């Protein structure tokens, strides 16, 4: 990810890093909803690590989701998608 988030112990978490970046920027889930139009419950599921494991969401949808979230945070979409791909391949750090 483009910034260094504050992370607790344990393995790196793509979703937690996004949540940490959102928190660092002082944005609420409602702020993110207003920017992305993604429902708050979907944003919450993403940040809690539940969305990427849900087979009802395709990789195409998830990539678009990650791009929108990254844009709302002001981080490069290409880096966010690369981090998403690394997460999917088990090599995210």
Coordinates of C-alpha atoms in Angstrom, one line a residue:
X1 CA 0.0 0.0 0.0
X2 CA 1.2 3.5 -0.6
X3 CA 1.2 4.6 3.1
X4 CA 2.4 2.8 6.1
X5 CA -0.6 2.0 8.2
X6 CA -0.6 1.4 12.0
X7 CA -1.0 -2.3 12.3
X8 CA -1.3 -4.6 15.3
X9 CA 0.5 -7.9 15.6
X10 CA -0.4 -10.8 13.2
X11 CA -0.1 -11.2 9.5
X12 CA -0.7 -8.3 7.2
X13 CA -4.3 -7.7 6.3
X14 CA -5.2 -5.9 3.1
X15 CA -8.6 -4.9 4.4
X16 CA -7.2 -3.7 7.8
X17 CA -4.7 -1.6 5.9
X18 CA -7.5 0.1 4.0
X19 CA -9.4 0.7 7.3
X20 CA -6.3 2.1 8.9
X21 CA -5.8 4.5 6.0
X22 CA -9.4 5.6 6.2
X23 CA -9.0 6.2 9.9
X24 CA -5.8 8.2 9.3
X25 CA -7.6 10.4 6.9
X26 CA -10.4 11.0 9.4
X27 CA -13.1 9.5 7.2
X28 CA -16.1 7.6 8.5
X29 CA -17.8 4.7 6.8
X30 CA -20.6 7.1 6.0
X31 CA -18.2 9.5 4.4
X32 CA -16.9 6.7 2.2
X33 CA -20.5 5.7 1.4
X34 CA -21.2 9.2 0.2
X35 CA -18.1 9.2 -2.0
X36 CA -18.4 5.6 -3.4
X37 CA -22.1 4.9 -3.1
X38 CA -21.2 1.5 -1.8
X39 CA -23.6 0.6 1.1
X40 CA -22.1 1.0 4.6
X41 CA -22.7 -2.7 5.4
X42 CA -20.6 -3.7 2.4
X43 CA -17.8 -1.3 3.4
X44 CA -17.9 -2.7 6.9
X45 CA -17.8 -6.3 5.6
X46 CA -14.8 -5.4 3.5
X47 CA -12.9 -3.8 6.4
X48 CA -13.7 -6.8 8.7
X49 CA -12.2 -9.2 6.1
X50 CA -15.5 -10.8 5.1
X51 CA -16.0 -9.4 1.6
X52 CA -13.1 -10.9 -0.3
X53 CA -14.0 -14.4 0.9
X54 CA -17.6 -14.1 -0.3
X55 CA -18.1 -16.0 -3.5
X56 CA -21.1 -13.9 -4.4
X57 CA -18.7 -11.0 -5.3
X58 CA -16.7 -11.5 -8.5
X59 CA -13.1 -10.4 -8.9
X60 CA -14.4 -7.8 -11.5
X61 CA -16.7 -6.3 -8.9
X62 CA -14.1 -6.5 -6.2
X63 CA -11.5 -4.7 -8.3
X64 CA -13.9 -1.9 -9.1
X65 CA -14.7 -1.7 -5.4
X66 CA -11.0 -1.5 -4.5
X67 CA -10.5 1.2 -7.1
X68 CA -13.5 3.3 -5.8
X69 CA -12.3 2.9 -2.2
X70 CA -8.7 3.9 -3.2
X71 CA -10.0 6.9 -5.1
X72 CA -12.0 8.0 -2.1
X73 CA -8.9 7.8 0.1
X74 CA -6.8 9.6 -2.5
X75 CA -4.4 6.7 -3.1
X76 CA -3.3 5.5 -6.5
X77 CA -5.8 3.0 -7.8
X78 CA -3.1 1.0 -9.6
X79 CA -1.3 0.4 -6.4
X80 CA -4.5 -0.6 -4.6
X81 CA -5.4 -3.1 -7.4
X82 CA -1.8 -4.5 -7.2
X83 CA -2.2 -4.9 -3.5
X84 CA -5.6 -6.6 -4.1
X85 CA -4.0 -9.0 -6.5
X86 CA -1.3 -9.8 -4.1
X87 CA -3.9 -10.5 -1.4
X88 CA -5.7 -12.8 -3.7
X89 CA -2.5 -14.6 -4.5
X90 CA -1.4 -14.9 -0.9
X91 CA 1.6 -12.7 -1.2
X92 CA 0.3 -9.4 0.4
X93 CA 2.6 -7.8 2.9

